[in-house]
CSV table of N, CA and C and ligand atoms in Angstrom, one decimal:
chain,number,residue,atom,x,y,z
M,1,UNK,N,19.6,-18.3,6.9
M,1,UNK,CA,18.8,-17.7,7.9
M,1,UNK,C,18.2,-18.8,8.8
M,2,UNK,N,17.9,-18.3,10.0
M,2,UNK,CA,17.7,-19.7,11.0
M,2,UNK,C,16.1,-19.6,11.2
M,3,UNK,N,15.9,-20.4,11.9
M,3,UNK,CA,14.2,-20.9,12.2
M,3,UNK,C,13.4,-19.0,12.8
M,4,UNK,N,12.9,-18.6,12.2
M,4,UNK,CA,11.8,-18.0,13.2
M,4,UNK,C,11.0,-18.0,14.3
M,5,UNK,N,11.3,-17.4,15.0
M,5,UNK,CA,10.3,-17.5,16.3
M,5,UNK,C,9.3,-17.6,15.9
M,6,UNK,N,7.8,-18.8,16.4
M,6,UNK,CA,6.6,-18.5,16.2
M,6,UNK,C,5.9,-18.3,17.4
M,7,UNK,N,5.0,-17.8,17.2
M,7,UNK,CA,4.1,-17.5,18.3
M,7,UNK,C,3.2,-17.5,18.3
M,8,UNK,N,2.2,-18.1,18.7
M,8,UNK,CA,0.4,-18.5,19.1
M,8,UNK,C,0.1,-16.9,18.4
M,9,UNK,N,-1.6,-17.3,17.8
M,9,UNK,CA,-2.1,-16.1,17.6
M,9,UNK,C,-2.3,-15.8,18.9
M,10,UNK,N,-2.5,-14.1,18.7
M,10,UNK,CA,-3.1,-13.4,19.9
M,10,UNK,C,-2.3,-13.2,21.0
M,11,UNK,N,-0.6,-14.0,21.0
M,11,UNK,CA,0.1,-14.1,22.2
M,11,UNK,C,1.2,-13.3,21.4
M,12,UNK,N,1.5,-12.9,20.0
M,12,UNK,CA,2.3,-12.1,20.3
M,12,UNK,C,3.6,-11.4,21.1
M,13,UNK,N,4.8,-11.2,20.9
M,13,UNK,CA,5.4,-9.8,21.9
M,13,UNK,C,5.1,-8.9,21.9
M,14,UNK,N,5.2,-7.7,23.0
M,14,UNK,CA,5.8,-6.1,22.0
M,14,UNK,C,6.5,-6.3,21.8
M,15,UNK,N,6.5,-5.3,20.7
M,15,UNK,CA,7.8,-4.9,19.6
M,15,UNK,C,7.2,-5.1,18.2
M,16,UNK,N,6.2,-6.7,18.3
M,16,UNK,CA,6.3,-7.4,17.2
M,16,UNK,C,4.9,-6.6,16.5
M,17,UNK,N,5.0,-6.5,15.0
M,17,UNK,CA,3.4,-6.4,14.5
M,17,UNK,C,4.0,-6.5,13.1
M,18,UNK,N,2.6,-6.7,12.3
M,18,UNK,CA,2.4,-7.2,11.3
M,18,UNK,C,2.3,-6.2,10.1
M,19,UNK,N,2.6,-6.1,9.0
M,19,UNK,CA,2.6,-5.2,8.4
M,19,UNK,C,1.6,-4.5,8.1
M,20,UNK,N,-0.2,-4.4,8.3
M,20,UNK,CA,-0.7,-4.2,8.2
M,20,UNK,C,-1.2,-3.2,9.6
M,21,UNK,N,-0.7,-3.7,10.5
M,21,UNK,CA,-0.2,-3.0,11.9
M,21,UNK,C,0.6,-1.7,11.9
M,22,UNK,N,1.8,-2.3,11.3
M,22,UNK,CA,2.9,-1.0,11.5
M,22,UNK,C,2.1,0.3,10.2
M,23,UNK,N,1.3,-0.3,9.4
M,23,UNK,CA,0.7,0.8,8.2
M,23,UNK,C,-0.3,1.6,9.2
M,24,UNK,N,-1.5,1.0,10.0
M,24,UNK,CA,-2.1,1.8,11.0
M,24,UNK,C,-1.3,2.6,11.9
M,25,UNK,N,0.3,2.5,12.1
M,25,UNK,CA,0.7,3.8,13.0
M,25,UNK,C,1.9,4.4,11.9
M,26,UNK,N,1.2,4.3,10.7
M,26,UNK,CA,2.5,5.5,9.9
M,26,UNK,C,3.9,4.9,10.1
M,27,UNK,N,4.2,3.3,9.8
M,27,UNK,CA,5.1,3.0,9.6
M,27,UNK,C,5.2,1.8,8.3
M,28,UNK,N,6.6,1.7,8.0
M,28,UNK,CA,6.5,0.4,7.0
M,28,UNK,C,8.1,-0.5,7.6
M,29,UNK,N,8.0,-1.7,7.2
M,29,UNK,CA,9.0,-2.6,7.3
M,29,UNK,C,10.5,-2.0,7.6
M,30,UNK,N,10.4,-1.4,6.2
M,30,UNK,CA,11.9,-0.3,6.1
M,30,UNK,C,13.2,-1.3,5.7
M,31,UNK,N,13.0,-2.4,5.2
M,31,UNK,CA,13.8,-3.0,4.6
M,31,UNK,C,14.6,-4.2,5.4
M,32,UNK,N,13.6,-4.5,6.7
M,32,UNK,CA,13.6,-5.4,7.5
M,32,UNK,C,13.0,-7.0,7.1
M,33,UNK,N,13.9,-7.9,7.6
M,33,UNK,CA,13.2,-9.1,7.0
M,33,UNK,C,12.4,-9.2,7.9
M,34,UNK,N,11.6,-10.4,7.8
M,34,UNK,CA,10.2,-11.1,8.5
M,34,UNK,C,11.0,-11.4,9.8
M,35,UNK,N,10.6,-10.9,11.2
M,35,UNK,CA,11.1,-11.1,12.2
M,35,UNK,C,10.4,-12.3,13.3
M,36,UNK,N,9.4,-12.3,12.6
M,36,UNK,CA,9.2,-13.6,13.6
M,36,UNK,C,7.9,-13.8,12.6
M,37,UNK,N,7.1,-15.4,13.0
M,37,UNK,CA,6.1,-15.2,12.4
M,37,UNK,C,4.7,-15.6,13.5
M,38,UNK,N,3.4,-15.5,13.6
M,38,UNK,CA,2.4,-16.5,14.2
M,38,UNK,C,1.8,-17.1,13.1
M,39,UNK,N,0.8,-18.2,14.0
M,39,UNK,CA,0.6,-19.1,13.4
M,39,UNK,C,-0.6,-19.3,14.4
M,40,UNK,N,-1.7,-19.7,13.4
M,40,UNK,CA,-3.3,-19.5,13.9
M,40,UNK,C,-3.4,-21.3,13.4
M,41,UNK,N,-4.1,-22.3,14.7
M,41,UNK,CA,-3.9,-23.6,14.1
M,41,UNK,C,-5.2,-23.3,13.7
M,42,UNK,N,-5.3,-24.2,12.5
M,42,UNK,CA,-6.9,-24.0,12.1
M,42,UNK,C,-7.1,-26.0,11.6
M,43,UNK,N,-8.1,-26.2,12.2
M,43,UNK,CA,-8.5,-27.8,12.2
M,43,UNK,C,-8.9,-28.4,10.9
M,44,UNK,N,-7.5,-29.6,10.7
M,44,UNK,CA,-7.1,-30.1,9.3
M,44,UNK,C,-7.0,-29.6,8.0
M,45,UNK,N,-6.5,-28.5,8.4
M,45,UNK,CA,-6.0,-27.4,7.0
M,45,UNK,C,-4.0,-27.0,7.7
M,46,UNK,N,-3.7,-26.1,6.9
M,46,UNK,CA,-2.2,-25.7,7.5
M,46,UNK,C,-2.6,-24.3,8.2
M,47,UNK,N,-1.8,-24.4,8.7
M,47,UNK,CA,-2.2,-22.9,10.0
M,47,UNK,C,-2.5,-21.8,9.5
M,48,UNK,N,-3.3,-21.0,10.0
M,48,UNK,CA,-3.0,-19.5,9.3
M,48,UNK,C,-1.8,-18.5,9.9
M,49,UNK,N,-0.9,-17.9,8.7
M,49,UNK,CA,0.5,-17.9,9.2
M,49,UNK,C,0.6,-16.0,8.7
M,50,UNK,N,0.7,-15.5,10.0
M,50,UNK,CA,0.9,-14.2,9.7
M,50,UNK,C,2.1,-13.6,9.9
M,51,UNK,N,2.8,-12.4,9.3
M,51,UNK,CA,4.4,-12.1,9.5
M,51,UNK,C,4.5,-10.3,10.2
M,52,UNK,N,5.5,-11.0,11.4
M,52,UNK,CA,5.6,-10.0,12.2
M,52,UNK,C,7.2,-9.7,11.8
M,53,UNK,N,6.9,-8.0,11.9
M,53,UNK,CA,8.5,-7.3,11.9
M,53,UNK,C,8.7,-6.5,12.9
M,54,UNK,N,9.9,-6.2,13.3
M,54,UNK,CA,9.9,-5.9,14.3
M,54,UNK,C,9.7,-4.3,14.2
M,55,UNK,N,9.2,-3.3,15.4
M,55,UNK,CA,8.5,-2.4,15.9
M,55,UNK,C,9.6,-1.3,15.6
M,56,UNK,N,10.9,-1.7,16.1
M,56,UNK,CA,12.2,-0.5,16.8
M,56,UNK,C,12.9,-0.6,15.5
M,57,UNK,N,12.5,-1.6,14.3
M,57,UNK,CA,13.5,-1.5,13.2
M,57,UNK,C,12.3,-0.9,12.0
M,58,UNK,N,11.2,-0.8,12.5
M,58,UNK,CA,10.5,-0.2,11.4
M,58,UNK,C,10.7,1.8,11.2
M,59,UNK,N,10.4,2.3,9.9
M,59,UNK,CA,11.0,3.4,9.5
M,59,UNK,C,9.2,4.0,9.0
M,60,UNK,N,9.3,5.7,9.1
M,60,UNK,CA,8.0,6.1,9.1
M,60,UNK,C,7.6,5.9,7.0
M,61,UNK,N,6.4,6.1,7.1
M,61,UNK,CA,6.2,6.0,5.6
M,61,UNK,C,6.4,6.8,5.2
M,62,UNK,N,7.0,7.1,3.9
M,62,UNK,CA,8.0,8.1,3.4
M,62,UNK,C,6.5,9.4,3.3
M,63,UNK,N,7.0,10.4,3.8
M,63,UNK,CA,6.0,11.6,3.6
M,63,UNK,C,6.2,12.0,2.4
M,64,UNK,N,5.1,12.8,1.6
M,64,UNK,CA,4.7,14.0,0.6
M,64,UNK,C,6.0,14.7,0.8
M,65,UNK,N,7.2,15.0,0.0
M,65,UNK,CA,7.8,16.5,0.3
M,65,UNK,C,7.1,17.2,-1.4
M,66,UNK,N,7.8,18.5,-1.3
M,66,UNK,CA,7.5,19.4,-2.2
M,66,UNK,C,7.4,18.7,-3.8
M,67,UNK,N,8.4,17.8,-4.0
M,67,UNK,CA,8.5,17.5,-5.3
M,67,UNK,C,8.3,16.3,-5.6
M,68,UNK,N,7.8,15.3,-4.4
M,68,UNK,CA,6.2,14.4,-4.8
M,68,UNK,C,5.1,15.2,-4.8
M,69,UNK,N,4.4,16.1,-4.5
M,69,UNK,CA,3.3,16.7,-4.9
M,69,UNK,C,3.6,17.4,-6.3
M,70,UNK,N,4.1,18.4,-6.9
M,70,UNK,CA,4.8,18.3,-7.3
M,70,UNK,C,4.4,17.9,-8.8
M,71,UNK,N,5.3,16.6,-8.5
M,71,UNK,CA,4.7,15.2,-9.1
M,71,UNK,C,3.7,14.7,-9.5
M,72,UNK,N,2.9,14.3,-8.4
M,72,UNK,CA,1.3,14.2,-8.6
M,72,UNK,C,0.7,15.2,-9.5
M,73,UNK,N,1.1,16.5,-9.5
M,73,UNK,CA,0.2,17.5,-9.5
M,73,UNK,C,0.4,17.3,-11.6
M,74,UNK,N,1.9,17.1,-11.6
M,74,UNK,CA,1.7,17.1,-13.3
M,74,UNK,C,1.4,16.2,-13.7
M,75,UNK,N,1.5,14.9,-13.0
M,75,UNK,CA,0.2,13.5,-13.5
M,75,UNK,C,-0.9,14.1,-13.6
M,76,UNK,N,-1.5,14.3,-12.5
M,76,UNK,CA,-2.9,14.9,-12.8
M,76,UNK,C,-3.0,15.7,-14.1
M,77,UNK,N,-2.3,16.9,-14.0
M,77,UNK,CA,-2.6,17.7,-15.4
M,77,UNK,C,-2.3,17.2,-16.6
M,78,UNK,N,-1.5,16.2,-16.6
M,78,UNK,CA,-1.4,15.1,-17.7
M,78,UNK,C,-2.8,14.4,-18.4
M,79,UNK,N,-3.2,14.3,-17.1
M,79,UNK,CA,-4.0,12.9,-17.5
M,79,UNK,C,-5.6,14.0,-18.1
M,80,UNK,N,-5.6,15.8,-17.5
M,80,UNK,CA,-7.0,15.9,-18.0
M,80,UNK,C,-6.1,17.0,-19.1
M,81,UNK,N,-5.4,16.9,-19.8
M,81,UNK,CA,-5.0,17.8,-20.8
M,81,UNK,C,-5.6,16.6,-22.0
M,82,UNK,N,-6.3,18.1,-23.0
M,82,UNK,CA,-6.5,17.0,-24.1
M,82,UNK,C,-5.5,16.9,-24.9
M,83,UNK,N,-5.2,15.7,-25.6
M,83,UNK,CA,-4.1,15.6,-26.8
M,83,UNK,C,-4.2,16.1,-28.1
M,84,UNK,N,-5.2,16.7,-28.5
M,84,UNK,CA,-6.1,17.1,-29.5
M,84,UNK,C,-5.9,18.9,-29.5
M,85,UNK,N,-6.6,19.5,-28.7
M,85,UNK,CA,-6.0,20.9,-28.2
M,85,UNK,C,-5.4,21.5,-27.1
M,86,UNK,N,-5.0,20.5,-26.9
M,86,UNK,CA,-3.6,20.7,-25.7
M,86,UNK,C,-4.3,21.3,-24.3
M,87,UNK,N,-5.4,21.3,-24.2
M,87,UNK,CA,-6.0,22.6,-23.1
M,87,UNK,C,-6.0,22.1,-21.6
M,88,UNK,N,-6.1,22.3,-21.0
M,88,UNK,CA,-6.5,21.8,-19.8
M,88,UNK,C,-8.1,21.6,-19.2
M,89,UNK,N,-8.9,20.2,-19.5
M,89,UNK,CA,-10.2,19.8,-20.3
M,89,UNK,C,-11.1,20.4,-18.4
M,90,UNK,N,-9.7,20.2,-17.3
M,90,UNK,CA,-10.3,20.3,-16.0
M,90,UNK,C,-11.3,19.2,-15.6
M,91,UNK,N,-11.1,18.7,-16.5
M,91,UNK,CA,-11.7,16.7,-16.2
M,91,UNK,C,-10.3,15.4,-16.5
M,92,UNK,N,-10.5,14.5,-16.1
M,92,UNK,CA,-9.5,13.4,-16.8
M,92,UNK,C,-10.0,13.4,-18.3
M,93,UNK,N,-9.0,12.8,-19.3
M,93,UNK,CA,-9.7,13.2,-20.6
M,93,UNK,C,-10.5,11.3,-20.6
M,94,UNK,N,-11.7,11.4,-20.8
M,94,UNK,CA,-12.4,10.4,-20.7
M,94,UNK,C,-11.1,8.6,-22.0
M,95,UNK,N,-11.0,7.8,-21.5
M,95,UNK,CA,-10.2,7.4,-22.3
M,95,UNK,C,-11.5,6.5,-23.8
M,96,UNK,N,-12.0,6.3,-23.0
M,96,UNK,CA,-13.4,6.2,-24.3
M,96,UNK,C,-13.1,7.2,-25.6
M,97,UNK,N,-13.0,8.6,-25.1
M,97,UNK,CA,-13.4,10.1,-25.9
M,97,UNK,C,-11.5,9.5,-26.8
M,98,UNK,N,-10.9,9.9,-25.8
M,98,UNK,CA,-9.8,10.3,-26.3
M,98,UNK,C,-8.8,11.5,-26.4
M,99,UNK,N,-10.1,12.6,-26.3
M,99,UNK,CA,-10.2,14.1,-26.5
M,99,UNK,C,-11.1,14.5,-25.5
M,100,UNK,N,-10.8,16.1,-25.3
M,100,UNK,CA,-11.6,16.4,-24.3
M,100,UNK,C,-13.4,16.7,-25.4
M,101,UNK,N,-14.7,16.6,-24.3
M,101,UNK,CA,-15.4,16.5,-24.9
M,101,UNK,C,-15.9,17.3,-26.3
M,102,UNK,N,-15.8,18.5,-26.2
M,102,UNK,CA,-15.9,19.7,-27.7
M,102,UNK,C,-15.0,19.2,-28.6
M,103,UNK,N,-13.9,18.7,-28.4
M,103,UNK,CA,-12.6,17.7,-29.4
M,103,UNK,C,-13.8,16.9,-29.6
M,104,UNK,N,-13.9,15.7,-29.4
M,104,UNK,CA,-15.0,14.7,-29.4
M,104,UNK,C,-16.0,15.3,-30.1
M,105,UNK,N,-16.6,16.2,-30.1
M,105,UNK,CA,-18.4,16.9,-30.2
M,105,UNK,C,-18.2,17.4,-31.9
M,106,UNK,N,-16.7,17.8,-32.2
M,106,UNK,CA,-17.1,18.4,-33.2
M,106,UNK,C,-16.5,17.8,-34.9
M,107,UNK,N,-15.7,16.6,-34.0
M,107,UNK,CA,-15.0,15.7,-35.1
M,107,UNK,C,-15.7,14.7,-35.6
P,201,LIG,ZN1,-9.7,19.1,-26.8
């Protein structure tokens, strides 16, 4: 891979932004390498060096479909089911407890 374009802070192209950038407009990298980078000179230290991808090769952040929620939704009920009476405690089961709290209260 050859040298990177650098570019002064703040001078930038369009196209170019930073991953932290493309996350504020519902985008990610998408499997793009580091397309250019800047470089902030900072006095007797090494520059501050930030990495720009480009804009027209980034891809949206993968949306919620049906069976990521789904998903989440039986993590969640995972995590507040007790292991003790199997119930649904309708809290996370505290990991201190173990059990949901009447499991706990009466053992
Ligand atoms: Zn219980």
């Amino acid at each position: 891979m050859g040298a990177l374009p650098v570019f002064r802070w703040r001078l930038a192209p369009d196209g170019y932004a930073t991953r932290r950038q493309l996350r504020a407009r519902g985008l990610r990298p998408g499997g793009q390498g580091v397309a250019a980078q800047l470089e902030r000179p900072r006095r007797r230290r090494e520059p501050l060096v930030a990495y720009l991808y480009r804009v027209d090769l980034a891809k949206p952040v993968r949306p919620m479909t049906p069976g990521r929620w789904a998903a989440l939704a039986a993590a969640n009920r995972a995590r507040r089911t007790c292991p003790q009476c199997h119930r649904d405690a309708g809290y996370v089961i505290p990991a201190s407890l173990g059990t949901c709290v009447p499991c706990h209260d009466t053992t």
